[in-house]
Coordinates of C-alpha atoms and ligand atoms in Angstrom, one line a residue:
X1048 CA -1.1 50.3 63.4
X1049 CA -4.0 48.6 61.4
X1050 CA -3.0 50.4 58.5
X1051 CA 0.3 48.8 59.1
X1052 CA -0.4 45.6 59.7
X1053 CA -2.0 45.4 56.4
X1054 CA 0.9 46.7 54.5
X1055 CA 3.1 43.9 56.2
X1056 CA 0.5 41.4 55.5
X1057 CA 0.2 42.4 51.8
X1058 CA 3.9 42.4 51.5
X1059 CA 3.4 39.3 53.7
X1060 CA 1.7 37.6 50.8
X1061 CA 3.3 39.0 47.9
X1062 CA 6.6 37.2 49.2
X1063 CA 4.7 34.3 49.4
X1064 CA 3.5 34.4 45.7
X1065 CA 7.1 35.2 44.7
X1066 CA 8.6 32.5 46.3
X1067 CA 5.3 29.6 45.3
X1068 CA 5.6 31.2 42.1
X1069 CA 10.1 30.9 41.0
X1070 CA 10.0 27.0 43.3
X1071 CA 6.5 26.5 40.6
X1072 CA 8.7 28.1 37.9
X1073 CA 11.9 26.2 38.3
X1074 CA 10.3 22.8 39.0
X1075 CA 8.7 23.1 35.5
X1076 CA 11.6 24.3 34.1
X1077 CA 14.2 21.3 35.7
X1078 CA 11.1 19.1 34.8
X1079 CA 10.9 20.5 31.4
X1080 CA 14.6 20.0 30.9
X1081 CA 15.2 16.6 32.0
X1082 CA 12.5 15.2 30.8
X1083 CA 12.7 16.6 27.0
X1084 CA 14.2 14.1 24.6
X1085 CA 17.9 14.3 24.8
X1086 CA 18.0 14.8 20.7
X1087 CA 15.9 18.6 21.6
X1088 CA 18.7 19.6 23.6
X1089 CA 20.7 21.5 20.8
X1090 CA 23.1 23.2 22.1
X1091 CA 25.7 21.1 21.9
X1092 CA 25.2 19.3 18.2
X1093 CA 27.8 20.7 15.9
X1094 CA 27.0 22.0 12.8
X1095 CA 29.1 20.8 9.7
X1096 CA 32.6 22.8 9.6
X1097 CA 32.3 24.5 5.9
X1098 CA 36.1 24.6 6.6
X1099 CA 36.3 20.8 6.5
X1100 CA 34.7 20.7 2.8
X1101 CA 38.4 21.2 1.4
X1102 CA 39.4 17.5 3.0
X1103 CA 35.6 15.7 1.7
X1104 CA 34.5 14.5 -1.4
X1105 CA 32.0 17.0 -3.3
X1106 CA 28.4 16.3 -2.0
X1107 CA 26.1 15.1 -4.2
X1108 CA 25.0 17.6 -7.1
X1109 CA 23.5 20.4 -5.5
X1110 CA 23.6 18.9 -1.8
X1111 CA 25.3 20.0 1.0
X1112 CA 26.5 18.6 3.7
X1113 CA 25.0 18.4 7.1
X1114 CA 26.3 17.2 10.6
X1115 CA 24.5 15.8 13.4
X1116 CA 27.2 15.2 16.2
X1117 CA 25.7 15.9 19.7
X1118 CA 28.7 14.6 21.1
X1119 CA 28.6 16.2 25.1
X1120 CA 30.4 15.1 27.4
X1121 CA 27.8 16.9 30.1
X1122 CA 25.6 14.1 29.0
X1123 CA 27.7 11.6 30.9
X1124 CA 27.2 13.6 34.5
X1125 CA 22.9 13.4 34.0
X1126 CA 22.8 10.4 36.1
X1127 CA 22.3 7.0 33.8
X1128 CA 23.4 7.2 31.0
X1129 CA 21.2 5.5 27.7
X1130 CA 23.7 3.6 26.5
X1131 CA 21.5 2.9 23.0
X1132 CA 20.9 6.2 22.7
X1133 CA 24.8 7.3 23.5
X1134 CA 26.2 4.8 20.8
X1135 CA 23.9 6.3 18.3
X1136 CA 24.3 10.3 19.0
X1137 CA 27.5 10.0 19.0
X1138 CA 28.2 7.3 16.2
X1139 CA 29.9 4.3 17.5
X1140 CA 30.5 1.6 14.6
X1141 CA 28.5 -1.6 16.5
X1142 CA 29.3 -4.4 13.8
X1143 CA 33.1 -5.6 12.4
X1144 CA 33.8 -3.4 9.3
X1145 CA 35.4 -6.9 7.6
X1146 CA 36.1 -10.6 8.4
X1147 CA 39.9 -9.9 8.0
X1148 CA 39.7 -6.6 11.4
X1149 CA 37.7 -9.4 12.5
X1150 CA 40.3 -12.3 12.9
X1151 CA 43.0 -9.6 13.7
X1152 CA 41.5 -7.9 16.9
X1153 CA 43.5 -5.7 18.8
X1154 CA 44.5 -4.1 22.1
X1155 CA 44.5 -0.2 22.7
X1156 CA 46.4 1.1 25.9
X1157 CA 45.0 5.3 26.5
X1158 CA 46.3 7.1 29.3
X1159 CA 44.2 10.2 29.6
X1160 CA 44.3 12.8 32.0
X1161 CA 42.5 15.8 31.2
X1162 CA 39.6 16.4 27.8
X1163 CA 37.3 14.5 28.1
X1164 CA 35.1 14.7 25.0
X1165 CA 38.6 14.5 23.0
X1166 CA 39.1 11.2 24.5
X1167 CA 35.3 10.4 23.3
X1168 CA 36.6 11.9 19.7
X1169 CA 39.7 9.1 20.1
X1170 CA 38.0 6.3 21.3
X1171 CA 34.6 6.3 18.9
X1172 CA 37.5 6.9 16.1
X1173 CA 39.2 3.4 17.1
X1174 CA 36.2 1.7 18.1
X1175 CA 35.6 -1.6 16.9
X1176 CA 33.3 -4.6 18.7
X1177 CA 36.0 -7.0 17.3
X1178 CA 39.2 -5.3 19.7
X1179 CA 39.6 -3.9 23.4
X1180 CA 40.9 -0.9 24.9
X1181 CA 42.5 -0.6 28.5
X1182 CA 41.9 3.2 29.5
X1183 CA 44.2 4.1 32.0
X1184 CA 43.1 7.2 34.1
X1185 CA 45.8 9.1 35.7
X1186 CA 45.0 8.5 39.4
X1187 CA 45.8 12.7 40.2
X1188 CA 42.2 13.7 37.8
X1189 CA 39.0 14.7 40.1
X1190 CA 36.7 12.0 40.9
X1191 CA 33.9 13.2 38.6
X1192 CA 35.9 12.7 35.6
X1193 CA 37.1 9.1 36.9
X1194 CA 33.1 8.4 36.8
X1195 CA 32.2 9.7 33.7
X1196 CA 35.0 7.4 32.0
X1197 CA 33.8 4.5 33.6
X1198 CA 30.0 5.4 32.7
X1199 CA 31.4 5.6 29.0
X1200 CA 33.2 2.2 29.5
X1201 CA 30.4 1.1 31.3
X1202 CA 28.5 0.8 27.9
X1203 CA 30.9 -1.8 26.0
X1204 CA 31.8 -4.9 26.7
X1205 CA 35.1 -4.7 25.8
X1206 CA 36.0 -1.2 27.4
X1207 CA 37.9 -1.0 31.1
X1208 CA 39.4 1.1 33.2
X1209 CA 42.9 -0.6 34.0
X1210 CA 42.8 -2.4 37.6
X1211 CA 45.7 -0.1 38.8
X1212 CA 45.9 3.5 38.1
X1213 CA 49.5 5.9 38.6
X1214 CA 49.3 9.2 39.6
X1215 CA 51.3 9.7 35.7
X1216 CA 54.6 12.3 36.3
X1217 CA 56.0 13.7 32.7
X1218 CA 59.5 11.9 32.0
X1219 CA 59.2 9.5 35.2
X1220 CA 58.8 5.6 35.7
X1221 CA 54.7 5.9 36.2
X1222 CA 54.6 6.8 32.6
X1223 CA 56.0 3.9 32.4
X1224 CA 53.7 1.3 34.9
X1225 CA 50.9 3.1 33.3
X1226 CA 51.1 0.9 30.5
X1227 CA 52.1 -2.4 32.4
X1228 CA 49.1 -2.3 34.7
X1229 CA 47.0 -2.5 31.6
X1230 CA 49.2 -4.7 29.7
X1231 CA 48.8 -7.3 33.1
X1232 CA 45.0 -6.9 32.7
X1233 CA 44.9 -7.3 28.7
X1234 CA 47.6 -10.0 29.4
X1235 CA 44.6 -12.2 30.7
X1236 CA 41.6 -11.2 28.5
X1237 CA 39.4 -13.4 26.7
X1238 CA 39.7 -11.1 23.2
X1239 CA 42.2 -13.1 21.0
X1240 CA 43.9 -10.1 20.4
X1241 CA 47.4 -10.2 17.8
X1242 CA 48.4 -6.4 18.5
X1243 CA 48.6 -4.3 22.0
X1244 CA 49.3 0.0 20.5
X1245 CA 49.8 2.6 22.9
X1246 CA 48.2 6.2 23.1
X1247 CA 47.5 8.7 24.7
X1248 CA 44.6 11.6 24.3
X1249 CA 46.3 13.6 22.1
X1250 CA 46.9 11.0 19.6
X1251 CA 44.7 10.6 16.6
X1252 CA 44.4 7.6 14.1
X1253 CA 45.2 8.1 10.4
X1254 CA 44.8 4.9 8.9
X1255 CA 41.6 3.3 9.2
X1256 CA 41.1 0.2 10.8
X1257 CA 41.4 -2.4 7.7
X1258 CA 44.7 0.0 7.1
X1259 CA 46.2 -0.6 11.0
X1260 CA 45.4 -4.5 10.5
X1261 CA 47.5 -4.6 6.6
X1262 CA 50.2 -2.7 8.0
X1263 CA 50.5 -5.2 11.6
X1264 CA 50.6 -8.2 9.1
X1265 CA 53.1 -6.4 5.9
X1266 CA 56.1 -8.6 5.4
X1267 CA 57.8 -6.4 7.5
X1268 CA 56.1 -6.6 10.7
X1269 CA 54.2 -10.1 10.4
X1270 CA 55.9 -11.5 13.1
X1271 CA 57.4 -8.4 14.7
X1272 CA 56.8 -6.2 17.3
X1273 CA 57.3 -2.0 16.5
X1274 CA 59.7 0.0 19.0
X1275 CA 60.6 2.7 16.9
X1276 CA 64.6 3.5 18.3
X1277 CA 68.3 3.4 18.0
X1278 CA 71.2 2.7 20.0
X1279 CA 71.6 4.8 22.9
X1280 CA 72.9 8.3 21.2
X1281 CA 75.7 9.7 23.5
X1282 CA 74.1 13.2 23.6
X1283 CA 70.5 10.6 25.7
X1284 CA 73.1 9.3 27.9
X1285 CA 72.5 11.0 30.5
X1286 CA 69.2 10.1 31.8
X1287 CA 70.2 6.8 32.5
X1288 CA 73.4 7.6 33.6
X1289 CA 72.4 9.3 36.6
X1290 CA 69.4 9.2 39.0
X1291 CA 66.1 10.7 38.8
X1292 CA 63.2 10.7 40.8
X1293 CA 59.8 11.8 39.9
X1294 CA 58.0 15.0 42.0
X1295 CA 54.9 13.2 42.0
X1296 CA 51.9 14.4 39.3
X1297 CA 54.8 17.6 38.3
X1298 CA 57.6 16.3 37.0
X1299 CA 61.3 14.4 37.1
X1300 CA 64.4 15.8 38.7
X1301 CA 67.8 14.9 39.5
X1302 CA 68.3 13.5 42.2
X1303 CA 70.9 14.8 44.6
X1304 CA 73.5 16.9 42.4
X1305 CA 73.4 13.9 39.5
X1306 CA 74.1 10.0 41.5
X1307 CA 75.3 7.9 38.9
X1308 CA 73.6 4.8 38.6
X1309 CA 75.2 1.3 38.3
X1310 CA 75.2 0.1 34.3
X1311 CA 72.2 -2.1 33.2
X1312 CA 71.6 -5.4 34.2
X1313 CA 72.8 -8.5 32.6
X1314 CA 75.0 -5.9 30.9
X1315 CA 71.9 -4.9 27.9
X1316 CA 72.9 -2.4 25.4
X1317 CA 70.1 0.6 26.3
X1318 CA 68.2 1.6 22.8
X1319 CA 66.6 5.2 22.9
X1320 CA 63.1 5.7 20.5
X1321 CA 59.9 6.8 21.0
X1322 CA 58.1 5.5 23.6
X1323 CA 55.1 4.7 21.0
X1324 CA 54.9 0.7 19.9
X1325 CA 52.7 -2.1 18.5
X1326 CA 53.6 -5.6 20.5
X1327 CA 52.4 -9.1 19.8
X1328 CA 50.7 -10.6 22.7
X1329 CA 53.8 -13.4 23.5
X1330 CA 55.9 -10.2 24.1
X1331 CA 54.2 -8.9 26.3
X1332 CA 53.6 -12.2 28.8
X1333 CA 57.9 -12.0 28.0
X1334 CA 57.6 -8.6 29.7
X1335 CA 55.4 -9.0 32.3
X1336 CA 57.7 -12.6 33.3
X1337 CA 60.8 -12.6 32.0
X1338 CA 63.6 -12.5 34.4
X1339 CA 66.0 -10.5 32.7
X1340 CA 62.2 -7.6 31.8
X1341 CA 62.1 -7.5 35.4
X1342 CA 65.6 -6.5 36.0
X1343 CA 65.7 -4.2 33.1
X1344 CA 62.6 -2.5 34.1
X1345 CA 64.1 -2.5 38.2
X1346 CA 67.0 -0.7 36.8
X1347 CA 65.0 1.7 35.1
X1348 CA 63.1 2.9 37.9
X1349 CA 65.5 5.8 39.1
X1350 CA 66.4 7.0 35.1
X1351 CA 64.7 9.8 33.0
X1352 CA 61.4 8.7 30.7
X1353 CA 62.3 5.1 30.9
X1354 CA 59.4 4.5 28.8
X1355 CA 61.8 6.3 25.9
X1356 CA 64.4 3.2 26.6
X1357 CA 62.6 0.6 27.8
X1358 CA 60.2 -1.3 25.0
X1359 CA 63.0 -0.8 22.5
X1360 CA 65.8 -1.9 24.0
X1361 CA 63.5 -4.9 24.9
X1362 CA 62.9 -5.2 21.5
X1363 CA 66.4 -5.3 20.5
X1364 CA 67.4 -8.6 23.0
X1365 CA 67.6 -11.3 20.3
X1366 CA 65.7 -13.7 22.6
X1367 CA 62.4 -11.4 23.1
X1368 CA 59.9 -13.1 21.3
X1369 CA 59.4 -10.8 17.7
X1370 CA 61.5 -9.0 18.6
X1371 CA 63.5 -6.7 16.1
X1372 CA 67.4 -6.1 17.0
X1373 CA 68.2 -5.1 13.6
X1374 CA 65.5 -2.4 14.0
X1375 CA 65.7 1.3 13.6
X1376 CA 63.1 4.3 13.3
X1377 CA 60.9 2.5 10.8
X1378 CA 57.4 1.0 11.2
X1379 CA 55.1 4.4 10.6
X1380 CA 54.0 4.5 13.8
X1381 CA 53.5 8.5 14.6
X1382 CA 53.6 11.1 12.8
X1383 CA 55.8 14.4 15.3
X1384 CA 56.1 17.6 14.2
X1385 CA 59.4 18.0 16.1
X1386 CA 60.1 22.4 15.9
X1387 CA 63.8 21.1 16.1
X1388 CA 63.2 18.6 12.4
X1389 CA 61.4 21.2 11.1
X1390 CA 63.3 22.1 7.5
X1391 CA 64.2 18.7 7.3
X1392 CA 61.8 16.4 8.4
X1393 CA 58.6 18.5 8.4
X1394 CA 57.6 21.6 6.3
X1395 CA 56.9 23.5 9.6
X1396 CA 54.2 23.5 12.0
X1397 CA 51.0 25.8 11.1
X1398 CA 49.3 25.4 14.6
X1399 CA 51.8 25.7 17.7
X1400 CA 55.1 24.1 19.0
X1401 CA 54.2 23.3 22.6
X1402 CA 57.3 21.4 24.7
X1403 CA 59.2 21.1 20.7
X1404 CA 56.2 19.0 19.4
X1405 CA 53.7 20.5 17.1
X1406 CA 50.1 21.0 17.8
X1407 CA 48.6 20.2 14.8
X1408 CA 46.1 23.7 13.1
X1409 CA 43.8 23.3 9.9
X1410 CA 46.9 23.7 7.6
X1411 CA 48.8 20.9 8.9
X1412 CA 46.3 18.0 7.6
X1413 CA 47.1 17.7 3.9
X1414 CA 51.1 17.0 5.3
X1415 CA 49.6 14.8 7.6
X1416 CA 47.1 13.1 5.2
X1417 CA 49.8 12.9 2.3
X1418 CA 51.9 10.6 4.1
X1419 CA 51.4 7.2 5.6
X1420 CA 51.7 7.0 9.2
X1421 CA 49.0 5.0 11.5
X1422 CA 48.3 8.1 14.2
X1423 CA 49.5 11.7 14.6
X1424 CA 50.6 13.4 17.7
X1425 CA 49.0 16.3 19.2
X1426 CA 45.9 17.3 18.5
X1427 CA 44.4 19.8 20.7
X1428 CA 40.4 20.1 20.7
X1429 CA 40.6 23.7 22.7
X1430 CA 43.7 25.5 20.7
X1431 CA 43.1 24.0 17.3
X1432 CA 39.5 22.3 17.2
X1433 CA 39.5 22.7 13.3
X1434 CA 42.1 20.4 12.8
X1435 CA 40.0 17.6 15.3
X1436 CA 37.2 18.2 13.6
X1437 CA 38.3 17.6 10.0
X1438 CA 41.0 14.7 10.6
X1439 CA 37.7 13.5 12.1
X1440 CA 35.4 13.8 9.2
X1441 CA 38.4 13.0 7.1
X1442 CA 39.0 10.0 9.0
X1443 CA 35.4 8.0 9.3
X1444 CA 34.8 8.8 5.5
X1445 CA 37.7 6.9 5.3
X1446 CA 36.5 3.8 7.3
X1447 CA 33.1 3.7 5.8
X1448 CA 35.0 3.8 2.3
X1449 CA 36.7 0.4 3.6
X1450 CA 33.5 -1.0 5.6
X1451 CA 32.8 -4.3 3.4
X1452 CA 29.4 -4.7 5.6
X1453 CA 26.9 -2.5 5.1
X1454 CA 27.0 0.6 5.8
X1455 CA 24.1 1.6 9.2
X1456 CA 23.3 5.8 8.9
X1457 CA 24.0 6.2 12.4
X1458 CA 27.7 5.7 11.6
X1459 CA 27.7 8.6 9.7
X1460 CA 29.0 12.0 11.2
X1461 CA 28.3 14.4 7.7
X1462 CA 25.6 13.1 5.2
X1463 CA 23.9 15.1 2.8
X1464 CA 20.3 16.6 2.4
X1465 CA 19.6 13.0 1.5
X1466 CA 21.0 11.9 4.4
X1467 CA 23.4 9.1 2.5
X1468 CA 27.0 10.1 2.3
X1469 CA 28.3 10.8 -1.7
X1470 CA 31.5 9.2 -0.4
X1471 CA 29.5 5.2 -0.3
Ligands
LIG2674 C1 16.6 22.1 39.9 O1 17.9 21.2 39.4 C2 18.9 21.6 39.9 C3 20.2 21.2 39.7 O2 19.8 20.5 38.8 C4 18.4 21.4 41.7 O3 20.4 22.3 42.3 C5 17.5 22.2 42.1 O4 17.2 22.5 43.2 C6 16.5 22.1 41.3 N1 15.5 23.1 41.9 C7 14.1 22.7 41.9 C8 13.5 23.1 42.4 O5 13.9 21.3 42.1
LIG2675 C1 18.4 22.3 16.1 O1 19.0 23.6 15.4 C2 18.8 23.6 14.3 C3 19.1 25.0 14.1 O2 20.8 24.7 14.4 C4 17.4 23.7 13.8 O3 16.4 23.8 12.3 C5 16.2 22.6 14.5 O4 15.2 22.3 14.5 C6 16.5 21.9 15.8 N1 16.5 20.9 16.5 C7 15.7 20.4 17.3 C8 14.9 19.2 17.6 O5 15.4 21.7 18.3
LIG2676 C1 17.7 4.4 25.6 O1 16.9 4.9 24.4 C2 16.0 4.0 23.0 C3 16.5 4.9 21.7 O2 17.7 5.0 21.1 C4 15.0 4.7 23.4 O3 14.2 3.6 22.7 C5 14.9 3.7 25.2 O4 13.8 3.9 25.4 C6 15.8 4.5 26.3 N1 15.7 4.2 26.9 C7 15.7 4.5 29.0 C8 16.0 3.6 29.8 O5 15.6 5.7 28.5
LIG2677 C1 49.4 -13.8 31.0 O1 48.9 -14.9 31.0 C2 49.3 -16.2 30.6 C3 47.5 -17.2 29.9 O2 46.6 -16.1 30.7 C4 48.9 -16.6 31.6 O3 49.5 -18.1 32.3 C5 50.1 -15.8 32.7 O4 49.7 -16.5 34.3 C6 49.8 -14.1 33.1 N1 50.9 -13.8 33.4 C7 51.1 -12.5 34.4 C8 51.6 -12.0 34.8 O5 49.7 -11.7 34.6

């Protein structure tokens, strides 16, 4: 009996010791992790991707490229974000790069629903303090995702989440409504923006901000909206001839057995084009307020992929501000490799086609860089991370080259041994 008691007692003491030491250890580890300066947490820092070397200038003789890029979406979930630290670590550019750009602020509408990290990389590529950014986060995403985007946006006076969010459905009206929600917010913004450009999370800029500004102020586009598209071809007629409805968050399907729609209001001729645009501010106000624009919007509610006819149709109205009634596909707004244009418009997809659109691989980059487009679609940081890594470094190099102010060291994503870029 006595023996047993001692055994039980010893066992209990031992057990308590183990529990205490495990707890102390956990607390200690927790503390040491959370108190450690962010920079020692090394795991998310990407080394310089050597496969990008062909796309960048030679580093200074005898030097090598280094990268300190500790971009981590997890950082956004670690309680309160230290904004000044985040801006430095993520290499955000914090000054207008030239007077010319300062005088021509741009507005961006970015619709996202996944890939926080890819979004952060897109934002830092296009972010400049003179511009303004409306982020539409899909209403169907997890709350934590939205909270992370909000936390990031809170670090900037000129980045905000749209005041209304839609559940966005592929090819549905909600896709159009998402842009309109942002436009309504941008219409009353104090920032004197000159053009609004829409982007999705899988776009990436090819032109620097200065090049964008110059392109949009060139003779052809100085007073004109850009909405690539043509008269609706007969093979696209089904989209606006019969009724469609969204299956919320999933897809858009034919309604009944193909119920016919009434013809468009005000005898408008329907055009067909891309969903991408660069629009003037008066045109945005026209879209929000004009009777014809509103009637066309209502009529478009039960059409298929209305964002591919709405902007381009309005922009062919003679009365719309900055309209382009004779316009077709021009503008170089987006480079996309469609699978059905292989061999005619491009040399094939080196990544992979998904839904008929190429997700770029590394070997697509030269083709993109040789072109003259404003943005490229689509990149995917999981499928082909190399392509995004290199286009990002190449683009930042170009942006810094175009700077007319002293370049701050934090703005560089890659540097050589001396902490400077060879390309300065
Ligand atoms: C350590 O941190 C984790 C999560 O951060 C928490 O769940 C756990 O309770 C913490 N442990 C102690 C002993 O504080
Ligand atoms: C980060 O990792 C690199 C190796 O990848 C190492 O040389 C460096 O000392 C580490 N920095 C810190 C602060 O831990
Ligand atoms: C945020 O980071 C900066 C370093 O960039 C540091 O000086 C500052 O103390 C930090 N602020 C807080 C509240 O931790
Ligand atoms: C658009 O902005 C103008 C100027 O601030 C304002 O007068 C107008 O009411 C706004 N329109 C809408 C639909 O919000």
